Coordinates of C-alpha atoms in Angstrom, one line a residue:
X1 CA -27.8 84.6 7.5
X2 CA -30.2 83.4 5.1
X3 CA -33.2 85.6 4.2
X4 CA -36.6 84.2 4.9
X5 CA -37.6 84.2 1.3
X6 CA -34.7 82.0 0.3
X7 CA -36.2 79.2 2.3
X8 CA -38.9 78.6 -0.5
X9 CA -36.5 78.9 -3.5
X10 CA -36.3 75.7 -5.5
X11 CA -32.5 75.0 -5.6
X12 CA -30.9 72.7 -8.1
X13 CA -27.3 72.1 -9.3
X14 CA -27.4 73.2 -12.8
X15 CA -26.4 71.4 -15.9
X16 CA -22.9 72.5 -17.0
X17 CA -22.6 72.9 -20.8
X18 CA -19.5 72.3 -22.8
X19 CA -16.9 75.2 -22.8
X20 CA -17.6 77.8 -25.6
X21 CA -14.0 79.2 -26.3
X22 CA -13.3 82.0 -28.9
X23 CA -9.8 81.8 -30.3
X24 CA -9.2 82.3 -34.0
X25 CA -6.9 79.3 -34.3
X26 CA -8.9 77.0 -32.2
X27 CA -9.8 73.4 -32.9
X28 CA -13.3 72.9 -31.1
X29 CA -14.0 69.3 -30.5
X30 CA -15.8 69.5 -27.2
X31 CA -19.6 70.0 -27.7
X32 CA -20.4 67.6 -30.4
X33 CA -21.3 70.2 -32.9
X34 CA -21.2 69.4 -36.7
X35 CA -18.0 70.7 -38.4
X36 CA -19.9 71.4 -41.7
X37 CA -22.3 74.2 -42.3
X38 CA -26.0 73.5 -42.7
X39 CA -27.6 72.9 -46.0
X40 CA -27.4 75.5 -48.7
X41 CA -31.1 75.5 -48.8
X42 CA -31.0 76.6 -45.2
X43 CA -28.8 79.6 -46.2
X44 CA -31.2 80.3 -49.1
X45 CA -34.3 80.2 -46.8
X46 CA -32.4 82.7 -44.4
X47 CA -31.6 85.2 -47.3
X48 CA -35.1 84.9 -48.6
X49 CA -36.6 85.7 -45.1
X50 CA -38.5 89.1 -44.8
X51 CA -38.4 91.0 -41.6
X52 CA -42.1 92.2 -41.6
X53 CA -43.5 88.8 -40.4
X54 CA -41.2 89.0 -37.4
X55 CA -43.5 91.4 -35.7
X56 CA -46.0 88.7 -35.6
X57 CA -46.1 85.7 -33.3
X58 CA -45.1 82.4 -35.0
X59 CA -47.6 79.6 -35.5
X60 CA -48.2 78.0 -32.0
X61 CA -48.5 74.5 -33.6
X62 CA -45.2 75.1 -35.7
X63 CA -47.4 73.6 -38.4
X64 CA -45.0 73.7 -41.4
X65 CA -42.2 72.0 -39.5
X66 CA -44.4 69.5 -37.9
X67 CA -45.8 68.4 -41.2
X68 CA -42.5 68.3 -42.9
X69 CA -41.1 66.2 -40.2
X70 CA -44.1 63.9 -40.3
X71 CA -43.7 63.5 -44.0
X72 CA -40.0 63.0 -43.7
X73 CA -40.5 60.1 -41.1
X74 CA -43.7 58.6 -42.7
X75 CA -45.9 59.7 -39.8
X76 CA -49.0 61.6 -39.2
X77 CA -48.6 65.2 -38.0
X78 CA -50.5 64.4 -34.8
X79 CA -47.4 61.9 -34.0
X80 CA -44.8 64.8 -34.0
X81 CA -44.0 67.3 -31.3
X82 CA -41.4 70.1 -31.8
X83 CA -39.5 72.2 -29.2
X84 CA -36.4 74.5 -28.8
X85 CA -33.9 71.8 -29.1
X86 CA -34.3 68.3 -27.9
X87 CA -33.4 69.7 -24.3
X88 CA -36.8 71.6 -24.4
X89 CA -38.6 68.5 -25.5
X90 CA -37.0 66.2 -23.0
X91 CA -37.7 68.6 -20.2
X92 CA -41.4 69.0 -21.3
X93 CA -41.5 65.1 -21.5
X94 CA -40.2 64.7 -18.0
X95 CA -42.8 67.3 -16.7
X96 CA -45.6 65.6 -18.6
X97 CA -45.0 61.9 -18.0
X98 CA -42.9 61.3 -14.8
X99 CA -45.4 61.9 -12.1
X100 CA -46.0 58.6 -10.5
X101 CA -43.9 59.2 -7.5
X102 CA -41.9 56.1 -8.2
X103 CA -38.3 56.6 -9.2
X104 CA -37.5 57.0 -12.9
X105 CA -34.4 55.1 -14.1
X106 CA -31.6 56.0 -16.4
X107 CA -27.9 55.1 -16.7
X108 CA -25.3 56.2 -14.3
X109 CA -23.0 57.4 -17.1
X110 CA -25.2 59.3 -19.6
X111 CA -26.5 62.7 -20.5
X112 CA -26.0 64.9 -17.4
X113 CA -29.2 66.9 -17.9
X114 CA -31.5 63.9 -17.0
X115 CA -30.8 64.3 -13.1
X116 CA -31.0 68.1 -13.3
X117 CA -34.5 67.8 -14.8
X118 CA -35.4 65.2 -12.1
X119 CA -34.2 67.5 -9.4
X120 CA -36.0 70.5 -10.8
X121 CA -39.3 68.8 -11.2
X122 CA -38.9 66.9 -7.9
X123 CA -39.0 63.4 -9.7
X124 CA -37.3 60.7 -7.6
X125 CA -34.7 58.8 -9.8
X126 CA -32.3 55.8 -9.7
X127 CA -29.1 55.7 -11.8
X128 CA -28.7 52.1 -13.2
X129 CA -24.8 51.2 -13.6
X130 CA -23.4 50.5 -17.1
X131 CA -21.5 47.3 -17.1
X132 CA -17.6 47.3 -17.2
X133 CA -17.8 47.9 -21.2
X134 CA -19.9 50.9 -20.7
X135 CA -23.0 49.1 -22.0
X136 CA -26.5 49.6 -20.8
X137 CA -27.7 46.4 -19.0
X138 CA -31.4 45.9 -20.1
X139 CA -32.2 43.8 -17.0
X140 CA -31.6 46.8 -14.9
X141 CA -34.7 48.5 -16.2
X142 CA -37.2 45.6 -15.9
X143 CA -38.3 46.3 -12.2
X144 CA -41.0 48.7 -11.0
X145 CA -40.2 52.2 -11.8
X146 CA -41.8 55.5 -12.7
X147 CA -40.3 55.8 -16.2
X148 CA -37.3 55.1 -18.3
X149 CA -35.1 57.4 -20.3
X150 CA -31.6 56.8 -22.0
X151 CA -29.8 58.0 -25.0
X152 CA -29.2 55.6 -27.9
X153 CA -26.3 55.8 -28.7
X154 CA -25.5 56.7 -25.1
X155 CA -23.5 59.8 -24.4
X156 CA -20.8 60.3 -23.6
X157 CA -19.8 56.7 -24.4
X158 CA -21.2 56.4 -28.0
X159 CA -22.2 52.8 -27.3
X160 CA -25.5 51.8 -29.0
X161 CA -28.1 49.4 -27.5
X162 CA -29.5 47.1 -30.0
X163 CA -33.1 47.5 -31.2
X164 CA -34.1 44.1 -29.8
X165 CA -32.8 45.0 -26.3
X166 CA -34.5 48.3 -26.5
X167 CA -37.8 46.5 -27.3
X168 CA -37.3 44.3 -24.4
X169 CA -37.1 47.2 -22.0
X170 CA -40.2 48.7 -23.6
X171 CA -42.1 45.4 -23.3
X172 CA -41.1 45.1 -19.6
X173 CA -42.3 48.6 -19.0
X174 CA -45.9 48.9 -20.6
X175 CA -47.3 50.9 -17.7
X176 CA -44.8 53.8 -17.8
X177 CA -43.2 55.9 -20.5
X178 CA -40.0 54.9 -22.1
X179 CA -38.1 57.8 -23.8
X180 CA -35.3 57.0 -26.2
X181 CA -33.1 60.0 -26.8
X182 CA -31.7 59.7 -30.2
X183 CA -29.6 62.9 -30.5
X184 CA -26.8 60.9 -32.3
X185 CA -28.7 58.2 -34.1
X186 CA -27.9 59.4 -37.6
X187 CA -24.2 58.6 -37.4
X188 CA -24.6 54.8 -37.4
X189 CA -27.3 53.7 -34.9
X190 CA -30.7 52.0 -35.5
X191 CA -33.5 54.0 -34.7
X192 CA -36.4 52.9 -32.4
X193 CA -38.9 54.9 -34.5
X194 CA -40.5 51.6 -36.0
X195 CA -41.6 50.5 -32.5
X196 CA -43.9 53.6 -31.9
X197 CA -46.7 51.9 -34.0
X198 CA -46.4 48.8 -31.6
X199 CA -46.0 50.3 -28.2
X200 CA -48.1 53.4 -27.1
X201 CA -45.7 54.2 -24.2
X202 CA -42.7 54.8 -26.4
X203 CA -41.5 58.2 -27.1
X204 CA -38.5 58.8 -29.5
X205 CA -36.7 62.2 -29.4
X206 CA -34.2 63.5 -32.1
X207 CA -32.6 66.9 -32.9
X208 CA -31.3 69.2 -35.7
X209 CA -28.3 70.2 -33.5
X210 CA -25.9 67.2 -34.5
X211 CA -26.3 65.6 -37.9
X212 CA -28.2 68.6 -39.5
X213 CA -25.6 71.2 -38.3
X214 CA -28.2 73.4 -36.7
X215 CA -27.4 73.7 -33.1
X216 CA -27.6 77.5 -33.2
X217 CA -31.2 77.3 -34.2
X218 CA -32.4 75.0 -31.4
X219 CA -34.8 72.5 -33.0
X220 CA -35.7 69.3 -31.5
X221 CA -38.6 66.9 -31.8
X222 CA -40.4 63.9 -30.4
X223 CA -42.4 61.2 -32.2
X224 CA -44.9 58.8 -30.6
X225 CA -48.6 57.8 -30.8
X226 CA -51.0 60.5 -31.0
X227 CA -52.1 60.3 -27.3
X228 CA -48.6 61.0 -26.1
X229 CA -48.1 63.8 -28.3
X230 CA -51.4 65.4 -27.4
X231 CA -50.4 65.2 -23.7
X232 CA -47.2 66.9 -24.6
X233 CA -48.9 69.7 -26.6
X234 CA -51.3 70.1 -23.7
X235 CA -48.4 70.7 -21.2
X236 CA -46.6 72.9 -23.7
X237 CA -49.5 75.2 -24.2
X238 CA -49.9 75.5 -20.4
X239 CA -46.3 76.5 -20.2
X240 CA -45.6 78.6 -23.4
X241 CA -47.6 78.7 -26.6
X242 CA -44.9 80.2 -28.8
X243 CA -41.9 78.1 -28.3
X244 CA -40.5 78.0 -31.9
X245 CA -39.5 81.3 -33.5
X246 CA -40.1 82.0 -37.1
X247 CA -36.6 81.7 -38.5
X248 CA -36.2 78.3 -36.9
X249 CA -39.3 77.0 -38.4
X250 CA -38.5 78.2 -41.8
X251 CA -34.9 77.0 -41.8
X252 CA -35.7 73.7 -40.2
X253 CA -38.2 73.0 -42.9
X254 CA -35.8 74.0 -45.6
X255 CA -33.2 71.5 -44.1
X256 CA -35.5 68.5 -44.5
X257 CA -35.7 69.0 -48.3
X258 CA -32.0 68.6 -48.9
X259 CA -31.5 64.9 -48.2
X260 CA -28.5 64.5 -50.5
X261 CA -26.6 67.1 -48.4
X262 CA -27.6 65.5 -45.1
X263 CA -26.2 62.2 -46.3
X264 CA -23.0 63.7 -47.6
X265 CA -22.1 65.4 -44.7
X266 CA -23.3 62.6 -42.3
X267 CA -21.1 60.2 -44.4
X268 CA -18.2 62.4 -44.1
X269 CA -18.2 62.4 -40.3
X270 CA -18.7 58.6 -40.0
X271 CA -15.6 58.1 -42.4
X272 CA -13.6 60.6 -40.4
X273 CA -14.6 58.8 -37.1
X274 CA -13.5 55.5 -38.3
X275 CA -10.2 56.7 -39.6
X276 CA -9.6 58.7 -36.3
X277 CA -10.4 55.6 -34.4
X278 CA -7.6 53.8 -36.1
X279 CA -5.1 56.7 -35.6
X280 CA -5.8 56.9 -31.9
X281 CA -5.6 53.1 -31.5
X282 CA -1.9 53.4 -32.9
X283 CA -1.1 56.0 -30.2
X284 CA -2.3 53.7 -27.4
X285 CA -5.9 55.0 -26.9
X286 CA -8.8 52.5 -26.1
X287 CA -12.5 53.2 -26.6
X288 CA -15.7 51.5 -27.4
X289 CA -17.2 51.2 -30.8
X290 CA -18.9 54.6 -31.0
X291 CA -21.9 55.1 -33.2
X292 CA -22.1 58.8 -32.5
X293 CA -20.1 61.7 -33.8
X294 CA -17.5 61.5 -31.1
X295 CA -15.1 59.0 -29.5
X296 CA -14.9 58.3 -25.8
X297 CA -11.2 57.5 -25.3
X298 CA -8.8 56.7 -22.5
X299 CA -4.9 56.3 -22.8
X300 CA -3.0 53.3 -21.4
X301 CA -0.1 55.5 -19.9
X302 CA -1.4 59.2 -19.7
X303 CA -4.2 60.6 -17.4
X304 CA -7.0 62.2 -19.2
X305 CA -6.8 65.1 -17.2
X306 CA -3.2 65.8 -18.2
X307 CA -4.0 65.3 -22.0
X308 CA -7.0 67.6 -21.5
X309 CA -5.0 70.4 -20.1
X310 CA -2.3 70.0 -22.7
X311 CA -4.7 70.1 -25.6
X312 CA -6.5 73.2 -24.1
X313 CA -3.2 75.0 -23.8
X314 CA -2.7 74.3 -27.5
X315 CA -6.3 75.6 -28.2
X316 CA -7.6 72.1 -28.9
X317 CA -10.7 71.8 -27.0
X318 CA -12.2 68.4 -25.9
X319 CA -14.5 67.4 -23.0
X320 CA -13.4 66.1 -19.9
X321 CA -15.8 64.8 -17.2
X322 CA -14.6 64.8 -13.7
X323 CA -16.8 62.1 -12.5
X324 CA -16.6 58.7 -11.0
X325 CA -15.7 55.9 -13.5
X326 CA -15.0 58.3 -16.3
X327 CA -12.6 60.6 -14.8
X328 CA -9.8 59.0 -17.1
X329 CA -11.6 59.5 -20.4
X330 CA -11.9 62.4 -23.0
X331 CA -14.8 62.9 -25.2
X332 CA -13.6 63.9 -28.6
X333 CA -16.0 65.4 -31.2
X334 CA -15.3 64.3 -34.7
X335 CA -14.3 67.4 -36.8
X336 CA -13.1 67.8 -40.3
X337 CA -10.4 65.6 -41.6
X338 CA -7.9 68.5 -41.3
X339 CA -8.8 69.1 -37.6
X340 CA -8.5 65.5 -36.7
X341 CA -5.2 65.3 -38.3
X342 CA -4.1 68.2 -36.2
X343 CA -5.4 66.6 -33.1
X344 CA -3.7 63.2 -33.8
X345 CA -0.4 65.1 -34.8
X346 CA -0.4 67.0 -31.4
X347 CA -1.1 63.8 -29.5
X348 CA 1.6 62.0 -31.2
X349 CA 4.2 64.5 -30.6
X350 CA 3.0 65.0 -27.0
X351 CA 3.4 61.4 -26.2
X352 CA 6.7 61.2 -28.0
X353 CA 8.0 64.2 -26.0
X354 CA 6.7 62.7 -22.7
X355 CA 8.3 59.3 -23.2
X356 CA 11.5 61.0 -24.1
X357 CA 11.8 62.9 -20.6

């Protein structure tokens, strides 16, 4: 029998993150982490860090990191908001901007935290179907709504929406906030950042977790016109004034100073992705033109669930989503060349052995 106090508990179905296995011989391709270490400048900053300042609260405005990000993107510091990973930034944006009572809109196949936040904050929402090629249909976002949010490139599909189509969506929604979640933008997409000067209702969110190899430090940020950022900060300071810790602020700032390393490792991942696409296609896999650091693939003969289980048994971890429309697809993070060679070799042998039965 339910206790009376449970009647007033806010209940949500939580987001399920990717599995975090721990095997010495594993190949971990299930959480879109960067296979390369952070910039050497990050390690240098870590080694040079003193413990004495850790007894003090960090700067509530995360000033050094905010100023570094503003300079990096050619913005004013008043146009940048930082948080504990892009998840924190996005959750704060949901809380701040989606309060009209009208349903917000996002794709039916997308980052699965969106509906969790909507449920948590009691925001009505509508899922808009991707087309048969897993592309966002811009016209689905033209009607009356309470706000728009979508990743670009989308996750888990990796498909990019063109900048012109993004602008059409924003132009049709001038009275609500449009959030473009660019967690994977550095791997070949075209950022919507140039549009923030033209549209006061646009918020662009990025992260250090993917292309900068710093998922463990939890650094995310949003960019927009000053009014939007002020509203976000007002909500943040009403919730938690000290969201960013000192090590993250120091190492995040250091990472932005090493553009050469950033470009080198990003370009490696892009090259490996394109090579892996060719190898997977030879094995009978099909997939969209991913602009992210993963491939969303299905096989013509073998169910995704079967392949997922076989790979897992071999300690090769990819992501499987048991959801409508995508339950026959695997999301495969792009690792090093050696890791992807091992993946392809396993799949080739598995398929050959299966056909021989």
